[in-house]
N, C-alpha and C. Protein backbone atom coordinates (compact mmCIF):
# COMPACT_ATOMS: atom_id res chain seq x y z
N MET A 1 69.33 -22.21 165.69
CA MET A 1 68.54 -22.00 164.08
C MET A 1 69.93 -22.87 163.90
N GLU A 2 70.06 -23.87 162.87
CA GLU A 2 70.89 -24.80 162.22
C GLU A 2 71.72 -23.61 160.87
N ILE A 3 73.01 -23.63 160.56
CA ILE A 3 73.49 -23.25 160.10
C ILE A 3 73.52 -24.33 158.59
N SER A 4 74.19 -24.23 158.07
CA SER A 4 74.28 -24.69 156.11
C SER A 4 75.23 -24.12 155.25
N VAL A 5 75.72 -25.02 154.78
CA VAL A 5 77.04 -24.49 153.66
C VAL A 5 75.58 -24.37 152.77
N GLY A 6 76.12 -22.39 152.05
CA GLY A 6 75.09 -22.59 151.16
C GLY A 6 73.82 -21.56 151.93
N ALA A 7 73.95 -21.35 153.09
CA ALA A 7 72.68 -20.89 153.34
C ALA A 7 72.85 -18.98 152.89
N VAL A 8 72.10 -17.96 152.87
CA VAL A 8 71.63 -16.72 152.60
C VAL A 8 71.60 -16.25 153.89
N LEU A 9 71.95 -15.44 155.87
CA LEU A 9 71.59 -15.14 156.09
C LEU A 9 71.80 -13.27 156.17
N GLU A 10 71.11 -12.93 157.15
CA GLU A 10 71.09 -11.44 157.08
C GLU A 10 72.07 -11.79 158.55
N GLY A 11 73.51 -10.35 159.11
CA GLY A 11 73.90 -10.62 160.27
C GLY A 11 74.97 -9.28 160.72
N THR A 12 75.40 -8.74 161.51
CA THR A 12 75.91 -7.85 161.77
C THR A 12 77.03 -7.31 161.93
N ILE A 13 78.11 -6.75 161.62
CA ILE A 13 79.34 -6.70 161.46
C ILE A 13 79.99 -6.35 163.25
N LYS A 14 80.07 -7.34 163.96
CA LYS A 14 80.95 -7.20 165.18
C LYS A 14 82.21 -6.77 165.54
N SER A 15 83.23 -7.28 164.50
CA SER A 15 84.42 -6.31 165.00
C SER A 15 85.45 -6.00 163.36
N ILE A 16 85.52 -5.38 163.06
CA ILE A 16 87.00 -5.31 161.70
C ILE A 16 88.42 -5.18 162.53
N THR A 17 88.65 -6.30 161.08
CA THR A 17 90.09 -6.84 161.33
C THR A 17 91.29 -6.29 160.61
N LYS A 18 92.72 -6.92 159.93
CA LYS A 18 93.21 -6.38 158.59
C LYS A 18 93.10 -7.54 157.51
N PHE A 19 92.04 -8.63 158.29
CA PHE A 19 92.06 -9.53 157.73
C PHE A 19 90.70 -10.32 157.40
N GLY A 20 89.46 -9.00 158.06
CA GLY A 20 88.44 -9.42 157.67
C GLY A 20 87.90 -8.42 158.38
N ALA A 21 86.35 -9.98 158.50
CA ALA A 21 85.29 -9.57 159.04
C ALA A 21 84.86 -10.05 160.26
N PHE A 22 84.28 -9.68 161.58
CA PHE A 22 83.58 -10.94 162.25
C PHE A 22 81.98 -10.60 162.23
N VAL A 23 80.97 -11.17 161.96
CA VAL A 23 79.14 -11.15 161.62
C VAL A 23 79.15 -11.92 162.45
N ALA A 24 77.75 -11.38 163.86
CA ALA A 24 76.67 -11.66 164.55
C ALA A 24 75.99 -12.91 163.88
N LEU A 25 75.60 -13.38 163.62
CA LEU A 25 75.11 -14.37 163.10
C LEU A 25 73.49 -14.88 163.42
N PRO A 26 72.43 -14.58 163.49
CA PRO A 26 70.94 -15.43 164.00
C PRO A 26 71.48 -16.77 165.04
N GLY A 27 71.31 -16.63 165.88
CA GLY A 27 71.33 -17.63 167.46
C GLY A 27 72.09 -17.90 167.33
N GLY A 28 72.72 -16.68 167.37
CA GLY A 28 74.53 -16.35 168.87
C GLY A 28 75.46 -17.04 167.89
N ARG A 29 75.16 -17.30 166.86
CA ARG A 29 76.94 -17.86 166.88
C ARG A 29 77.14 -16.14 165.48
N SER A 30 78.41 -16.80 165.44
CA SER A 30 79.54 -15.57 164.36
C SER A 30 79.75 -16.90 163.53
N GLY A 31 80.59 -15.57 162.41
CA GLY A 31 81.99 -15.95 161.49
C GLY A 31 82.64 -15.10 161.07
N LEU A 32 83.56 -15.30 160.06
CA LEU A 32 84.43 -14.40 159.42
C LEU A 32 83.59 -14.53 158.17
N VAL A 33 84.06 -13.05 157.24
CA VAL A 33 84.45 -13.08 156.22
C VAL A 33 85.55 -12.13 156.09
N HIS A 34 86.22 -13.28 155.67
CA HIS A 34 87.53 -13.19 155.01
C HIS A 34 87.42 -11.49 153.78
N ILE A 35 88.72 -10.80 153.67
CA ILE A 35 88.99 -9.62 152.95
C ILE A 35 88.91 -9.52 151.57
N SER A 36 88.91 -10.73 150.95
CA SER A 36 89.03 -11.68 149.80
C SER A 36 87.13 -11.36 148.92
N GLU A 37 86.38 -11.28 150.61
CA GLU A 37 85.10 -11.73 149.91
C GLU A 37 84.33 -10.91 150.04
N ILE A 38 84.42 -9.72 150.65
CA ILE A 38 83.59 -8.72 150.97
C ILE A 38 82.84 -7.99 149.94
N ALA A 39 83.77 -7.74 148.74
CA ALA A 39 83.45 -7.00 147.59
C ALA A 39 83.97 -7.50 146.02
N HIS A 40 83.54 -7.35 145.12
CA HIS A 40 83.41 -7.67 143.34
C HIS A 40 85.48 -7.66 143.53
N SER A 41 85.05 -5.57 144.22
CA SER A 41 86.86 -5.03 143.68
C SER A 41 87.41 -5.67 145.26
N TYR A 42 88.55 -5.13 144.95
CA TYR A 42 90.00 -4.92 144.99
C TYR A 42 89.37 -4.35 146.42
N VAL A 43 89.62 -4.47 147.55
CA VAL A 43 89.97 -4.42 148.94
C VAL A 43 90.94 -4.84 149.24
N ALA A 44 90.92 -3.55 149.29
CA ALA A 44 93.03 -2.70 151.32
C ALA A 44 92.38 -2.12 152.00
N ASN A 45 91.55 -2.01 152.43
CA ASN A 45 91.22 -1.36 153.80
C ASN A 45 89.79 -1.77 153.90
N VAL A 46 89.82 -2.86 154.69
CA VAL A 46 88.00 -3.76 154.70
C VAL A 46 87.27 -2.23 155.66
N SER A 47 88.03 -1.52 156.38
CA SER A 47 87.14 -0.26 157.16
C SER A 47 86.36 1.02 156.11
N ASP A 48 86.59 0.77 155.01
CA ASP A 48 86.36 1.55 153.14
C ASP A 48 85.22 1.04 153.11
N PHE A 49 84.56 -0.33 153.46
CA PHE A 49 83.66 -0.88 152.84
C PHE A 49 83.01 -1.70 153.70
N LEU A 50 82.91 -1.49 155.24
CA LEU A 50 81.66 -1.82 156.61
C LEU A 50 82.45 -1.81 157.55
N SER A 51 81.22 -1.81 158.42
CA SER A 51 81.75 -0.85 159.89
C SER A 51 81.04 -1.22 160.69
N GLU A 52 81.27 -1.46 161.56
CA GLU A 52 81.23 -2.35 163.64
C GLU A 52 79.91 -1.73 163.44
N GLY A 53 78.39 -2.49 163.25
CA GLY A 53 77.62 -2.67 163.59
C GLY A 53 76.54 -2.04 162.23
N GLN A 54 76.68 -2.38 161.33
CA GLN A 54 76.09 -2.05 160.06
C GLN A 54 75.97 -3.57 159.81
N SER A 55 74.83 -3.94 159.29
CA SER A 55 73.74 -4.87 158.97
C SER A 55 74.27 -5.67 157.59
N VAL A 56 74.49 -7.27 157.54
CA VAL A 56 75.08 -6.88 156.08
C VAL A 56 74.29 -8.94 155.50
N LYS A 57 73.88 -8.93 154.54
CA LYS A 57 73.74 -9.67 153.86
C LYS A 57 74.83 -10.56 153.53
N VAL A 58 74.97 -12.35 153.98
CA VAL A 58 75.91 -13.38 153.86
C VAL A 58 75.92 -14.78 153.51
N LYS A 59 76.71 -14.76 153.01
CA LYS A 59 76.47 -16.58 151.93
C LYS A 59 77.54 -16.97 153.03
N VAL A 60 77.04 -18.12 153.94
CA VAL A 60 77.65 -19.47 154.42
C VAL A 60 78.58 -20.48 152.87
N VAL A 61 79.78 -19.80 153.74
CA VAL A 61 80.91 -21.08 152.37
C VAL A 61 81.37 -22.38 152.77
N GLY A 62 81.65 -21.62 153.90
CA GLY A 62 82.16 -23.33 154.34
C GLY A 62 82.32 -23.14 156.87
N ILE A 63 81.88 -23.88 156.90
CA ILE A 63 82.01 -25.26 157.85
C ILE A 63 83.07 -25.65 157.94
N ASP A 64 83.46 -25.38 158.58
CA ASP A 64 85.51 -26.40 158.95
C ASP A 64 85.18 -26.77 160.47
N ASP A 65 86.43 -27.89 159.98
CA ASP A 65 85.78 -29.61 161.37
C ASP A 65 86.00 -28.43 162.72
N ALA A 66 86.37 -27.40 163.39
CA ALA A 66 86.93 -26.74 164.64
C ALA A 66 85.10 -26.30 164.33
N GLY A 67 84.27 -26.19 163.83
CA GLY A 67 83.26 -25.62 163.74
C GLY A 67 82.52 -23.65 163.12
N ARG A 68 83.84 -23.21 162.29
CA ARG A 68 84.24 -22.21 162.36
C ARG A 68 83.63 -22.12 161.46
N ILE A 69 82.54 -20.57 160.72
CA ILE A 69 81.94 -20.32 159.56
C ILE A 69 82.44 -19.26 158.76
N ASN A 70 82.66 -20.02 157.21
CA ASN A 70 83.14 -19.16 156.43
C ASN A 70 82.11 -18.40 155.54
N LEU A 71 81.88 -16.97 155.50
CA LEU A 71 80.81 -16.20 155.17
C LEU A 71 81.53 -15.67 153.71
N SER A 72 80.93 -15.05 153.10
CA SER A 72 81.03 -14.29 151.66
C SER A 72 80.32 -13.33 151.31
N ILE A 73 79.94 -12.06 151.63
CA ILE A 73 79.41 -10.99 151.48
C ILE A 73 78.82 -11.43 149.88
N LYS A 74 80.00 -10.90 149.27
CA LYS A 74 80.04 -10.47 148.19
C LYS A 74 79.46 -11.95 146.89
N LYS A 75 79.43 -12.96 147.86
CA LYS A 75 78.65 -14.15 146.71
C LYS A 75 77.24 -14.48 146.82
N ALA A 76 77.04 -13.02 147.99
CA ALA A 76 75.18 -13.44 147.90
C ALA A 76 75.36 -12.04 147.93
N THR A 77 75.94 -11.06 146.91
CA THR A 77 74.79 -9.88 146.01
C THR A 77 75.92 -10.33 144.43
N PRO A 78 74.79 -10.09 144.05
CA PRO A 78 74.96 -10.08 142.64
C PRO A 78 76.21 -8.99 141.70
N PRO A 79 76.97 -9.32 140.94
CA PRO A 79 78.35 -8.98 140.76
C PRO A 79 77.74 -7.53 140.63
N PRO A 80 78.23 -6.03 140.45
CA PRO A 80 77.58 -4.39 139.81
C PRO A 80 77.74 -5.46 137.98
N PRO A 81 77.07 -4.20 137.11
CA PRO A 81 77.07 -4.17 136.14
C PRO A 81 78.12 -4.34 135.34
N ARG A 82 79.00 -3.85 134.19
CA ARG A 82 80.11 -4.27 133.32
C ARG A 82 79.76 -2.84 132.92
N PRO A 83 81.05 -2.25 132.25
CA PRO A 83 80.11 -0.74 132.04
C PRO A 83 80.47 -1.31 130.17
N GLN A 84 79.47 -0.29 129.39
CA GLN A 84 79.35 -1.42 128.45
C GLN A 84 80.38 -1.27 127.38
N ASN A 85 81.39 -0.59 127.49
CA ASN A 85 82.50 -0.32 126.91
C ASN A 85 83.43 -1.55 127.36
N ALA A 86 83.86 -1.46 128.15
CA ALA A 86 85.08 -2.39 128.62
C ALA A 86 85.37 -3.40 127.81
N GLY A 87 86.37 -3.25 127.73
CA GLY A 87 86.95 -4.51 126.78
C GLY A 87 87.55 -3.95 125.16
N ARG A 88 86.79 -2.23 124.94
CA ARG A 88 86.37 -2.12 123.32
C ARG A 88 88.60 -1.92 122.71
N ASP A 89 89.05 -1.73 123.82
CA ASP A 89 89.95 -1.50 123.49
C ASP A 89 91.66 -2.23 123.10
N ARG A 90 91.25 -3.69 124.16
CA ARG A 90 91.88 -4.58 123.50
C ARG A 90 92.18 -5.26 122.19
N GLN A 91 92.93 -6.09 121.74
CA GLN A 91 93.14 -6.50 120.99
C GLN A 91 91.95 -8.03 121.10
N PRO A 92 91.57 -8.56 119.70
CA PRO A 92 90.75 -10.20 120.03
C PRO A 92 92.61 -10.74 120.21
N ARG A 93 92.53 -12.03 121.10
CA ARG A 93 93.11 -13.12 121.50
C ARG A 93 93.36 -14.26 120.11
N SER A 94 93.80 -14.46 119.77
CA SER A 94 94.03 -15.64 118.82
C SER A 94 93.92 -16.86 119.16
N ASP A 95 93.80 -17.65 118.37
CA ASP A 95 93.55 -19.18 118.91
C ASP A 95 93.74 -19.93 118.14
N PHE A 96 95.39 -19.92 118.12
CA PHE A 96 96.18 -21.22 117.66
C PHE A 96 96.22 -22.34 117.78
N ARG A 97 95.01 -23.05 118.35
CA ARG A 97 95.14 -24.76 118.73
C ARG A 97 93.99 -24.83 117.11
N ASN A 98 93.49 -24.45 116.48
CA ASN A 98 92.27 -25.38 115.86
C ASN A 98 93.05 -24.73 114.62
N GLY A 99 94.47 -23.94 115.03
CA GLY A 99 94.80 -23.69 113.77
C GLY A 99 94.98 -22.24 112.72
N SER A 100 94.48 -21.14 113.43
CA SER A 100 93.29 -20.42 112.89
C SER A 100 94.02 -19.42 113.46
N ARG A 101 94.48 -17.97 112.29
CA ARG A 101 95.12 -16.92 113.04
C ARG A 101 93.99 -15.60 113.64
N GLY A 102 92.51 -16.72 114.01
CA GLY A 102 91.61 -15.12 113.60
C GLY A 102 91.15 -15.37 115.53
N PRO A 103 90.43 -14.34 115.57
CA PRO A 103 90.15 -13.66 117.58
C PRO A 103 89.46 -15.32 118.01
N ALA A 104 89.84 -15.35 118.57
CA ALA A 104 88.65 -16.86 119.18
C ALA A 104 87.17 -16.51 119.69
N HIS A 105 86.77 -17.77 119.37
CA HIS A 105 85.14 -18.29 119.45
C HIS A 105 85.25 -19.07 120.61
N HIS A 106 85.22 -19.09 121.65
CA HIS A 106 84.80 -19.93 122.52
C HIS A 106 83.31 -19.98 123.00
N SER A 107 83.04 -21.28 123.35
CA SER A 107 81.34 -21.38 123.65
C SER A 107 81.57 -20.84 125.39
N GLY A 108 82.50 -20.87 125.44
CA GLY A 108 82.18 -20.80 127.33
C GLY A 108 82.72 -19.31 128.51
N GLY A 109 81.37 -18.44 127.20
CA GLY A 109 82.38 -16.89 127.64
C GLY A 109 83.08 -15.96 126.58
N GLY A 110 83.89 -15.29 127.69
CA GLY A 110 84.77 -15.47 127.45
C GLY A 110 85.02 -13.85 126.36
N PHE A 111 86.11 -13.86 125.81
CA PHE A 111 86.10 -12.18 125.24
C PHE A 111 85.74 -11.74 123.59
N HIS A 112 84.63 -12.20 123.70
CA HIS A 112 84.58 -12.30 121.49
C HIS A 112 84.83 -10.86 121.10
N HIS A 113 85.15 -10.37 120.56
CA HIS A 113 85.50 -9.28 119.87
C HIS A 113 84.61 -8.75 118.27
N SER A 114 83.56 -7.97 118.63
CA SER A 114 82.47 -7.84 117.79
C SER A 114 83.12 -6.92 116.71
N ARG A 115 84.51 -6.13 116.18
CA ARG A 115 84.29 -5.79 115.65
C ARG A 115 85.44 -6.28 113.72
N ALA A 116 85.26 -6.59 112.79
CA ALA A 116 86.56 -6.79 112.30
C ALA A 116 87.29 -7.19 112.41
N ALA A 117 88.88 -7.97 111.90
CA ALA A 117 89.94 -7.96 112.74
C ALA A 117 90.44 -7.62 111.45
N ALA A 118 91.67 -6.85 111.79
CA ALA A 118 92.33 -5.76 111.14
C ALA A 118 93.36 -7.16 109.92
N PRO A 119 93.73 -7.37 109.01
CA PRO A 119 94.39 -8.45 108.28
C PRO A 119 96.05 -8.18 108.31
N GLN A 120 95.87 -9.82 108.75
CA GLN A 120 97.41 -10.46 109.53
C GLN A 120 98.48 -9.62 108.28
N PRO A 121 100.02 -9.19 108.32
CA PRO A 121 100.51 -10.06 107.12
C PRO A 121 100.85 -11.18 107.55
N ALA A 122 101.29 -12.59 106.83
CA ALA A 122 100.86 -13.15 106.16
C ALA A 122 102.14 -13.77 105.32
N GLY A 123 102.57 -13.02 105.04
CA GLY A 123 103.47 -13.31 103.36
C GLY A 123 104.65 -14.29 103.73
N PRO A 124 105.17 -15.21 103.27
CA PRO A 124 106.67 -16.17 103.60
C PRO A 124 107.83 -14.93 104.06
N ALA A 125 107.74 -13.94 103.70
CA ALA A 125 109.05 -13.32 104.04
C ALA A 125 108.65 -12.70 105.77
N ASP A 126 107.45 -12.13 105.87
CA ASP A 126 107.36 -12.02 107.52
C ASP A 126 108.10 -12.95 107.90
N PHE A 127 107.68 -14.12 107.02
CA PHE A 127 107.07 -15.95 108.35
C PHE A 127 109.48 -15.68 108.38
N GLU A 128 109.61 -15.79 107.44
CA GLU A 128 110.87 -16.06 107.71
C GLU A 128 111.79 -14.94 108.35
N ALA A 129 111.31 -14.12 108.37
CA ALA A 129 112.75 -12.91 109.04
C ALA A 129 111.50 -13.14 110.83
N ARG A 130 110.40 -13.53 110.60
CA ARG A 130 110.60 -13.95 112.26
C ARG A 130 111.33 -15.22 112.37
N LEU A 131 111.16 -16.39 111.81
CA LEU A 131 111.80 -17.69 112.59
C LEU A 131 113.48 -17.70 112.51
N LYS A 132 113.96 -16.35 111.61
CA LYS A 132 115.22 -16.53 111.45
C LYS A 132 115.99 -15.41 113.17
N GLN A 133 114.20 -14.24 113.06
CA GLN A 133 115.40 -13.21 114.64
C GLN A 133 114.69 -14.98 115.69
N PHE A 134 114.06 -15.76 115.88
CA PHE A 134 113.74 -16.62 117.05
C PHE A 134 114.77 -17.35 117.17
N MET A 135 114.79 -18.07 115.65
CA MET A 135 115.95 -18.83 115.67
C MET A 135 117.89 -18.01 116.26
N GLN A 136 117.88 -16.97 115.84
CA GLN A 136 118.85 -16.80 116.51
C GLN A 136 118.72 -16.33 118.06
N ALA A 137 117.37 -15.55 118.51
CA ALA A 137 117.26 -15.61 119.65
C ALA A 137 117.84 -16.94 120.93
N SER A 138 117.18 -18.18 120.06
CA SER A 138 117.43 -19.35 121.04
C SER A 138 119.23 -20.12 120.82
N ASP A 139 119.57 -19.37 119.23
CA ASP A 139 121.01 -20.05 119.74
C ASP A 139 122.02 -19.58 120.75
N SER A 140 121.46 -18.37 120.69
CA SER A 140 122.18 -17.13 121.61
C SER A 140 121.89 -17.90 123.21
N ARG A 141 120.86 -18.48 123.22
CA ARG A 141 120.19 -18.44 124.80
C ARG A 141 121.04 -20.36 124.77
N LEU A 142 121.01 -20.87 124.30
CA LEU A 142 121.60 -21.83 124.12
C LEU A 142 123.14 -21.67 124.25
N SER A 143 123.25 -20.83 123.39
CA SER A 143 124.95 -21.07 123.58
C SER A 143 125.76 -20.59 126.14
N ASP A 144 124.67 -19.49 126.32
CA ASP A 144 125.17 -18.74 127.14
C ASP A 144 124.52 -19.86 127.97
N LEU A 145 123.69 -20.89 128.09
CA LEU A 145 123.70 -21.91 129.66
C LEU A 145 124.69 -23.22 129.19
N LYS A 146 124.81 -23.22 128.05
CA LYS A 146 125.75 -24.33 127.60
C LYS A 146 126.71 -23.60 128.63
N MET A 147 128.27 -22.45 128.54
CA MET A 147 128.12 -21.06 129.04
C MET A 147 128.70 -21.76 130.61
N ASN A 148 126.97 -21.63 130.75
CA ASN A 148 126.75 -21.66 132.68
C ASN A 148 127.14 -22.72 132.25
N GLU A 149 126.56 -23.85 131.64
CA GLU A 149 127.01 -25.24 132.69
C GLU A 149 128.60 -25.41 132.95
N LYS A 150 129.62 -25.19 132.19
CA LYS A 150 130.09 -25.40 131.86
C LYS A 150 130.80 -25.15 132.86
N ARG A 151 130.69 -23.34 133.44
CA ARG A 151 131.55 -22.79 134.81
C ARG A 151 131.09 -23.46 136.13
N SER A 152 129.09 -23.56 136.12
CA SER A 152 129.56 -24.17 137.13
C SER A 152 129.51 -25.13 137.60
N SER A 153 130.39 -26.57 136.60
CA SER A 153 130.63 -27.90 136.15
C SER A 153 132.53 -27.48 136.46
N ARG A 154 133.18 -26.36 136.48
CA ARG A 154 134.68 -26.25 136.44
C ARG A 154 134.53 -25.69 138.79
N ARG A 155 133.56 -25.28 139.05
CA ARG A 155 133.85 -24.83 140.03
C ARG A 155 133.48 -25.63 141.37
N SER A 156 132.51 -26.91 140.48
CA SER A 156 132.24 -28.33 142.02
C SER A 156 133.25 -28.88 141.46
N GLY A 157 134.07 -28.92 140.69
CA GLY A 157 134.97 -30.16 140.58
C GLY A 157 134.61 -31.36 139.41
N HIS A 158 133.72 -30.68 138.51
CA HIS A 158 132.98 -32.43 138.31
C HIS A 158 133.44 -31.68 136.55
N ARG A 159 133.68 -32.70 135.60
CA ARG A 159 133.58 -32.27 134.87
C ARG A 159 132.62 -33.05 133.43
């Protein structure tokens, strides 16, 4: 049987290592499922998710020049559904690229906040105070950099 990239196959876990699991495939071949390709969630220990002799559905994600087969379990299975209230505690992101201060509304998916955004204080006094604070911090960092530059040039003998 010819194994090609993109194929979804049934296999059996042959052995487990700390970095993944080796899977016996049809036709007497075998491939590796890297630890990062085992589950849609974080995997610290491969044995928590897989066991030797277990039958798994895998997708061939690559075949290198040496003929080694790279497999993925998570790409062969649909992701678990997200909880209904996921992300509701987060604040909306601002999109400053188009000059707006409101939530970002990107057409490519991403986070969309359905509740109305709280009004942002945008008075001139607020802006002036922020600008003053930024300028003070910037001046302080700049003077620190200049002092460090002088110290390092004195040590190396350059002026």
